XYZ file of C-alpha atoms in Angstrom:
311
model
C 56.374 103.978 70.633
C 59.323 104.834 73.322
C 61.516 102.949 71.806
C 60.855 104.054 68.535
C 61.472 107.442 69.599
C 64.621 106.614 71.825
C 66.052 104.857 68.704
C 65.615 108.442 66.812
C 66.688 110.208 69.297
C 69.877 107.828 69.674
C 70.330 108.355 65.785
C 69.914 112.121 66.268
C 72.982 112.646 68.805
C 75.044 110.163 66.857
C 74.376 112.438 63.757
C 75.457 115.613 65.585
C 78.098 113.856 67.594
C 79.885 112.943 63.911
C 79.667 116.529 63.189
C 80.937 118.065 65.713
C 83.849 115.699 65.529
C 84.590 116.300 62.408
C 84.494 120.173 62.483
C 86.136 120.499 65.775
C 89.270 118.441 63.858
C 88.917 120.361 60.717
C 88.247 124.195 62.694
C 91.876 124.153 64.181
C 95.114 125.671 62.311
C 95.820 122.305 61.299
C 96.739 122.337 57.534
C 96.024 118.705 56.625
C 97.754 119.158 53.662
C 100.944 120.652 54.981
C 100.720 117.610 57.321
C 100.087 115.062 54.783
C 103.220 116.610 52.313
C 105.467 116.915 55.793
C 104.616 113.290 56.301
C 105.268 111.722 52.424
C 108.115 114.458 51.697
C 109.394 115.491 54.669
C 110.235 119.268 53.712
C 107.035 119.832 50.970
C 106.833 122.437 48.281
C 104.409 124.697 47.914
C 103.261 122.927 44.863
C 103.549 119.779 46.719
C 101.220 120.889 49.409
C 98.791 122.169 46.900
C 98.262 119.241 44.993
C 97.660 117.051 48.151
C 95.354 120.016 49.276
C 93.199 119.328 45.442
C 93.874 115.273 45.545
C 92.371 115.223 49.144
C 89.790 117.438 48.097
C 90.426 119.531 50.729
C 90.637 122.629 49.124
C 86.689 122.538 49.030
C 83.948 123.867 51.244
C 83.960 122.350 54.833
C 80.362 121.582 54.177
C 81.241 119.243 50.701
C 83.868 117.937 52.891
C 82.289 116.525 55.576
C 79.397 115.137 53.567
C 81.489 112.849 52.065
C 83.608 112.099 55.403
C 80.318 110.817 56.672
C 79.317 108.954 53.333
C 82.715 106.872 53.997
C 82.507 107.104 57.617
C 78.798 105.000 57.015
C 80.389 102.333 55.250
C 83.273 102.033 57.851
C 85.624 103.963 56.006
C 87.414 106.694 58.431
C 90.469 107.446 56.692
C 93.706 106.825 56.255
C 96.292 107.607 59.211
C 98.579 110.462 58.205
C 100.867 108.732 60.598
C 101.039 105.367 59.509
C 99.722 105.762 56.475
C 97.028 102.661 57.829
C 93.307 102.783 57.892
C 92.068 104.585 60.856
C 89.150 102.391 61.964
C 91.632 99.351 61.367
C 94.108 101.265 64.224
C 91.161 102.101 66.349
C 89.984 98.581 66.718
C 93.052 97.376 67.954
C 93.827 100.122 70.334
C 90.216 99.693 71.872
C 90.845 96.426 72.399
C 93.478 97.289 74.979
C 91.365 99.938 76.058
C 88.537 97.575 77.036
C 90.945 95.289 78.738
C 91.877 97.896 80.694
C 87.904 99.005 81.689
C 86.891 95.442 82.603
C 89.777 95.140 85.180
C 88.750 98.587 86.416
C 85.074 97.479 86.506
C 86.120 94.376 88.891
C 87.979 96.669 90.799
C 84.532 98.649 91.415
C 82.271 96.255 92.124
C 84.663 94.099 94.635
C 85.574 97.460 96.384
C 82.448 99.247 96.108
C 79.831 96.901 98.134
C 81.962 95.625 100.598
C 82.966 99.785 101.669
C 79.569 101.179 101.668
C 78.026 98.266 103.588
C 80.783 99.057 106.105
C 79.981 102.374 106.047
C 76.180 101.873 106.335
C 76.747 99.930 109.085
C 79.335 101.902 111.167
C 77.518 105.212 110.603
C 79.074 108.104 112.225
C 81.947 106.343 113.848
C 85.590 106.406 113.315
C 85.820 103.772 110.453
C 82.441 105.120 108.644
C 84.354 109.179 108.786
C 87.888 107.744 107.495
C 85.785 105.582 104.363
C 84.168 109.370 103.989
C 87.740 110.837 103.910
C 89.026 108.241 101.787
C 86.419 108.720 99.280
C 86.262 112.604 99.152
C 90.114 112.229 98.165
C 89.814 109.847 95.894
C 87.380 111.970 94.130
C 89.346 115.065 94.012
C 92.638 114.017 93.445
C 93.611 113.833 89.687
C 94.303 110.762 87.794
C 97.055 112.020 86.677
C 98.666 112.703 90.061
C 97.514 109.482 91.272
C 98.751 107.689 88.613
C 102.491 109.149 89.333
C 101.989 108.028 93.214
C 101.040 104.815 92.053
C 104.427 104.230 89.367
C 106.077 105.948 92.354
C 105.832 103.677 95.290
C 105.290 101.000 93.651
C 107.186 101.140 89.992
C 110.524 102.929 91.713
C 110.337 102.337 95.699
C 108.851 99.244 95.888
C 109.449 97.790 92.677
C 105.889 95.380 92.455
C 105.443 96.260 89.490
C 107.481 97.812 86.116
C 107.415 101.382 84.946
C 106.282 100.668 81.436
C 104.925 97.114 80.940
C 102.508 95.737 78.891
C 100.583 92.008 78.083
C 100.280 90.906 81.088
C 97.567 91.035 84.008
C 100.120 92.550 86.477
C 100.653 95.152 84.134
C 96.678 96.231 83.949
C 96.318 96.629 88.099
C 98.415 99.747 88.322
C 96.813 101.771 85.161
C 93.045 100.098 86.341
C 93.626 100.932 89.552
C 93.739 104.990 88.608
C 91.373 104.423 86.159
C 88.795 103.527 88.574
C 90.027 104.912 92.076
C 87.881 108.057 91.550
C 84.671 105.910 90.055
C 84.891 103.693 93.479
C 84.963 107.072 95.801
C 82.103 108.322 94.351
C 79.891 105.061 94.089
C 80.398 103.920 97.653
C 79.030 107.954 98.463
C 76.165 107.038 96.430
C 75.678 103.318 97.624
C 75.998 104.271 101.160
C 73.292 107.528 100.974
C 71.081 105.024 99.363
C 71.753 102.518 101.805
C 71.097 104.625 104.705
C 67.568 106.159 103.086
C 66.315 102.267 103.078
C 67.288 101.552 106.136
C 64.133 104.260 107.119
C 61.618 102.365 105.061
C 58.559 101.103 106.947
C 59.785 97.286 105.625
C 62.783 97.638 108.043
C 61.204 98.587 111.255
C 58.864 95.454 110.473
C 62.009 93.378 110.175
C 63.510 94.638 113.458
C 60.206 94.077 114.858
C 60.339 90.480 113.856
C 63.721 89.959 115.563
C 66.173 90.010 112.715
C 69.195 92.109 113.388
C 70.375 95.189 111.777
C 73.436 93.468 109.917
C 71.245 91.081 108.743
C 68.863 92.944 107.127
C 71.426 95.562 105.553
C 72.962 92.441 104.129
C 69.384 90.793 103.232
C 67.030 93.267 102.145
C 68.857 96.946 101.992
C 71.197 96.000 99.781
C 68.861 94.388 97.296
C 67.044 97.381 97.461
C 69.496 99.596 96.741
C 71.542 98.309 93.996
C 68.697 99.011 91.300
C 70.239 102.535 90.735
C 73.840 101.060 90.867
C 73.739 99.271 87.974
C 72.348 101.867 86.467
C 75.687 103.949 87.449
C 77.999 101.016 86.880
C 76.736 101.189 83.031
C 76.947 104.717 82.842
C 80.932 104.908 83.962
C 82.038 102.658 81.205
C 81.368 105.088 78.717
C 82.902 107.697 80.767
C 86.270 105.610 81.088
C 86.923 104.549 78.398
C 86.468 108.580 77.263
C 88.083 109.547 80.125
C 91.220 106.851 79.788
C 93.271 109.407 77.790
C 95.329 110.727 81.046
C 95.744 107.361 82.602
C 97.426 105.685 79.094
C 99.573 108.265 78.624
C 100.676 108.574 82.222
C 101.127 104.467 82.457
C 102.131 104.418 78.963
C 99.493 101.949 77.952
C 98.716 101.579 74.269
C 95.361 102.032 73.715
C 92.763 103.927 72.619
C 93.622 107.100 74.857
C 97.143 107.237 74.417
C 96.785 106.864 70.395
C 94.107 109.491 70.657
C 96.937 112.226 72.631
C 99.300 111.027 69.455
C 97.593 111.488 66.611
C 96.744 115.131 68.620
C 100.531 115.564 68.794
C 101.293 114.732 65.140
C 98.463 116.885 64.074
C 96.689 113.394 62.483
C 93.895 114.845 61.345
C 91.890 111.843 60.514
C 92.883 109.898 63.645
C 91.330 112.746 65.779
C 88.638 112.692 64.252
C 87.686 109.417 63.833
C 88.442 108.721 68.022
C 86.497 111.725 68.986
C 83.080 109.843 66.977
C 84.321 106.650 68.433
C 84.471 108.013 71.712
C 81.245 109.996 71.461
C 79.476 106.789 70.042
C 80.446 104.632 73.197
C 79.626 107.121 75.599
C 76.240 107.913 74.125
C 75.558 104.254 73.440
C 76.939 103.186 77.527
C 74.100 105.909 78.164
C 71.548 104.569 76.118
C 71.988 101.120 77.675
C 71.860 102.502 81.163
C 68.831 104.147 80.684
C 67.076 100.808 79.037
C 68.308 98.981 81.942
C 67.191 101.139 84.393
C 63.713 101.045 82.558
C 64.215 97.528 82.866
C 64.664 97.682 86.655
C 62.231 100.419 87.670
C 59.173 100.658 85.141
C 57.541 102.544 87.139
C 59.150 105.508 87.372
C 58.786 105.366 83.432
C 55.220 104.897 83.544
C 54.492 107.642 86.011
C 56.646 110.350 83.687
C 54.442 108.724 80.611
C 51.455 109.531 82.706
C 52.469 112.867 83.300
């Protein structure tokens, strides 16, 4: 019965996530028709614009409108690209393929740099190395991508040329851009690793371990950790919805073409049909990233599940 009703509920934000996209597109001063007659004419009539406006059948009620968006939008239809005159969901695919290149390299960036930090942390509590990981982390959380993103092509695009300025098909070229992308995701998951770390090193199961003669490191290493990465991987779920939603800044800052960067265009170029078929795409991953979290985290810790159920 729970996962009837998560399915529903799943449905029910994907339904309302589809209109909001759509209306939020449609609500601006964007005349899709002007843009559309701009785009095939270059300098449109009046009469021009108007016909488009009654071909498109956008000179009916938003409400008609978007109730046949959605009847295409079912069947996989999104549109066609006022820009390239190509299918939308056609463009999309391709763009989120580099996209999800991008959020894998990212994700391997998080999990190699997350443990090994917050274990260090744990471990060196309240010394010099466990305060500079703290000061390392609150500034990787508060900087902006897009500031670090211009350090990073800085130093080592211009200074130090490692790596070039705009470069693309290659793995070299995804460290810099993957790098940015997850810099502030590592900060604030070696915070949470190490706060869990240190509330299971209090657990009665640890002072029996000490008792038995095992050392500290060992047991962090041993039995903490295991402990603690439950609600991790939980986390590490949730932020690829949130990156590849959030990978707008970092594409067009390392000039990356994917899913981001051809979002900010078709913004630019006033593509109606582009923006609003990234903003459901984008919604439906980040819901969906969500929805798998939370299974897996039922998975891990049934539980807590069973105790709410109680309740």
């Amino acid at each position: 019965m729970r996962i009837i009703n998560k399915f529903f509920r799943l449905v029910l934000v994907l339904f309302m996530i589809s209109i909001i996209s759509f209306f939020l597109a449609n609500i601006s001063s964007i005349d899709s028709a002007e843009t559309i007659g701009h785009h095939l004419y270059g300098n449109p009539s009046q009469e021009q614009i108007e016909n488009i406006r009654i071909e498109k059948g956008l000179d009916k009620p938003a409400p008609i409108q978007y109730i046949k968006w959605l009847q295409h939008a079912l069947v996989g239809d999104l549109g066609i690209s006022y820009q390239t005159s190509n299918p939308v969901l056609s463009e999309i695919k391709d763009k989120l393929f580099a996209t999800v290149k991008l959020v894998i390299v990212s994700l391997f960036f998080i999990a190699v740099i997350t443990i090994p930090l917050s274990l260090v942390s744990a471990y060196k509590k309240d010394t010099l190395i466990d305060k500079s990981i703290q000061v390392i982390t609150i500034l990787g959380i508060s900087v902006p991508s897009f500031w670090l993103g211009y350090v990073l092509l800085s130093i080592f695009a211009i200074k130090l040329p490692i790596f070039k300025v705009v470069e693309y098909g290659n793995f070299r070229s995804l460290i810099l851009p993957a790098a940015t992308l997850a810099a502030p995701v590592i900060s604030s998951s070696v915070k949470i690793l190490r706060t869990t770390l240190l509330e299971n090193s209090e657990q009665e199961y640890v002072t029996y371990a000490r008792a038995r003669g095992l050392s500290y490191k060992r047991i962090l290493y041993a039995h903490i950790l295991k402990n603690s990465l439950p609600p991790m991987i939980t986390l590490f779920f949730q932020n690829i919805g949130m990156m590849i939603a959030g990978s707008v800044i970092v594409e067009n800052v390392f000039s990356w073409p994917g899913l981001g960067a051809y979002f900010m265009s078709a913004i630019v170029n006033r593509d109606t049909p582009a923006i609003t078929g990234c903003m459901l795409i984008l919604g439906m991953i980040f819901v969906i990233s969500n929805y798998v979290s939370e299974s897996i985290n039922h998975f891990l810790n049934p539980h807590i599940f069973t105790i709410e159920e109680d309740n």
